[in-house]
PDB file of C-alpha atoms in Angstrom:
ATOM      1  CA  MET A   5     127.627 -47.675  43.009  1.00  0.00           C
ATOM      2  CA  ARG A   6     128.218 -44.161  41.882  1.00  0.00           C
ATOM      3  CA  ASP A   7     125.680 -41.450  42.524  1.00  0.00           C
ATOM      4  CA  GLU A   8     127.573 -38.942  40.429  1.00  0.00           C
ATOM      5  CA  LYS A   9     125.858 -37.776  37.294  1.00  0.00           C
ATOM      6  CA  LYS A  10     127.908 -37.453  34.187  1.00  0.00           C
ATOM      7  CA  SER A  11     127.986 -33.753  33.341  1.00  0.00           C
ATOM      8  CA  THR A  12     130.018 -34.021  30.162  1.00  0.00           C
ATOM      9  CA  VAL A  13     128.678 -35.361  26.907  1.00  0.00           C
ATOM     10  CA  GLY A  14     130.612 -38.232  25.406  1.00  0.00           C
ATOM     11  CA  ARG A  15     132.092 -37.946  21.956  1.00  0.00           C
ATOM     12  CA  ARG A  16     129.715 -40.493  20.448  1.00  0.00           C
ATOM     13  CA  ASP A  17     126.656 -38.927  22.042  1.00  0.00           C
ATOM     14  CA  PHE A  18     127.721 -35.525  20.774  1.00  0.00           C
ATOM     15  CA  LEU A  19     128.148 -36.778  17.211  1.00  0.00           C
ATOM     16  CA  ARG A  20     124.765 -38.515  17.314  1.00  0.00           C
ATOM     17  CA  LYS A  21     123.020 -35.356  18.475  1.00  0.00           C
ATOM     18  CA  VAL A  22     124.776 -33.222  15.888  1.00  0.00           C
ATOM     19  CA  GLY A  23     123.942 -35.763  13.163  1.00  0.00           C
ATOM     20  CA  PHE A  24     120.261 -35.849  14.031  1.00  0.00           C
ATOM     21  CA  GLY A  25     120.143 -32.073  14.150  1.00  0.00           C
ATOM     22  CA  THR A  26     121.644 -31.638  10.692  1.00  0.00           C
ATOM     23  CA  VAL A  27     119.369 -34.267   9.160  1.00  0.00           C
ATOM     24  CA  GLY A  28     116.298 -32.576  10.603  1.00  0.00           C
ATOM     25  CA  ALA A  29     117.437 -29.110   9.574  1.00  0.00           C
ATOM     26  CA  GLY A  30     118.323 -30.306   6.077  1.00  0.00           C
ATOM     27  CA  ALA A  31     114.912 -31.870   5.580  1.00  0.00           C
ATOM     28  CA  THR A  32     113.078 -28.723   6.651  1.00  0.00           C
ATOM     29  CA  LEU A  33     115.254 -26.463   4.498  1.00  0.00           C
ATOM     30  CA  ALA A  34     115.114 -28.611   1.362  1.00  0.00           C
ATOM     31  CA  THR A  35     111.338 -28.962   1.266  1.00  0.00           C
ATOM     32  CA  PRO A  36     110.450 -25.385   0.221  1.00  0.00           C
ATOM     33  CA  LEU A  37     113.256 -25.297  -2.355  1.00  0.00           C
ATOM     34  CA  MET A  38     111.849 -28.113  -4.498  1.00  0.00           C
ATOM     35  CA  ALA A  39     109.964 -26.870  -7.539  1.00  0.00           C
ATOM     36  CA  PRO A  40     107.121 -28.771  -9.177  1.00  0.00           C
ATOM     37  CA  ALA A  41     107.933 -30.741 -12.323  1.00  0.00           C
ATOM     38  CA  GLN A  42     107.283 -29.025 -15.634  1.00  0.00           C
ATOM     39  CA  ALA A  43     106.304 -30.582 -18.931  1.00  0.00           C
ATOM     40  CA  ASP A  44     108.540 -30.418 -21.998  1.00  0.00           C
ATOM     41  CA  SER A  45     107.984 -27.257 -24.045  1.00  0.00           C
ATOM     42  CA  GLU A  46     109.631 -28.505 -27.253  1.00  0.00           C
ATOM     43  CA  THR A  47     107.607 -29.244 -30.341  1.00  0.00           C
ATOM     44  CA  ASP A  48     108.045 -32.505 -32.255  1.00  0.00           C
ATOM     45  CA  GLN A  49     110.193 -30.763 -34.887  1.00  0.00           C
ATOM     46  CA  GLU A  50     112.494 -29.319 -32.219  1.00  0.00           C
ATOM     47  CA  LYS A  51     112.868 -32.745 -30.620  1.00  0.00           C
ATOM     48  CA  ARG A  52     113.964 -34.324 -33.915  1.00  0.00           C
ATOM     49  CA  LYS A  53     116.414 -31.656 -35.083  1.00  0.00           C
ATOM     50  CA  ALA A  54     120.119 -32.407 -35.232  1.00  0.00           C
ATOM     51  CA  ARG A  55     121.858 -31.107 -32.137  1.00  0.00           C
ATOM     52  CA  TYR A  56     125.406 -32.317 -32.684  1.00  0.00           C
ATOM     53  CA  LYS A  57     127.485 -30.100 -34.893  1.00  0.00           C
ATOM     54  CA  GLU A  58     130.978 -31.137 -35.877  1.00  0.00           C
ATOM     55  CA  THR A  59     132.668 -27.741 -35.811  1.00  0.00           C
ATOM     56  CA  GLU A  60     136.338 -27.012 -36.373  1.00  0.00           C
ATOM     57  CA  HIS A  61     137.328 -27.248 -32.720  1.00  0.00           C
ATOM     58  CA  VAL A  62     135.579 -30.639 -32.455  1.00  0.00           C
ATOM     59  CA  LYS A  63     137.426 -31.860 -35.548  1.00  0.00           C
ATOM     60  CA  THR A  64     140.698 -30.612 -34.054  1.00  0.00           C
ATOM     61  CA  TYR A  65     139.962 -32.455 -30.812  1.00  0.00           C
ATOM     62  CA  TYR A  66     139.339 -35.692 -32.703  1.00  0.00           C
ATOM     63  CA  ARG A  67     142.486 -35.230 -34.786  1.00  0.00           C
ATOM     64  CA  VAL A  68     144.714 -34.416 -31.801  1.00  0.00           C
ATOM     65  CA  ASN A  69     143.420 -37.371 -29.791  1.00  0.00           C
ATOM     66  CA  ARG A  70     143.758 -39.683 -32.816  1.00  0.00           C
ATOM     67  CA  TYR A  71     140.138 -40.729 -33.108  1.00  0.00           C
ATOM     68  CA  PRO A  72     139.370 -42.417 -36.419  1.00  0.00           C
ATOM     69  CA  SER A  73     137.468 -40.210 -38.813  1.00  0.00           C
TER      70      SER A  73
END
């Protein structure tokens, strides 16, 4: 049997160690960046208002792409 100790790190071992390191670092860095959820600040009237406006450039887009009007 061999009594020599392997001094080099194999490719697979290296990738495993690097992978575990990035997962751990990513988890610790992402935690303080998350903000608490906030409630909607719109009133009922603002929620029901029409948001889509068919402006001239939208009409041109529909006409150029041959959408039925």
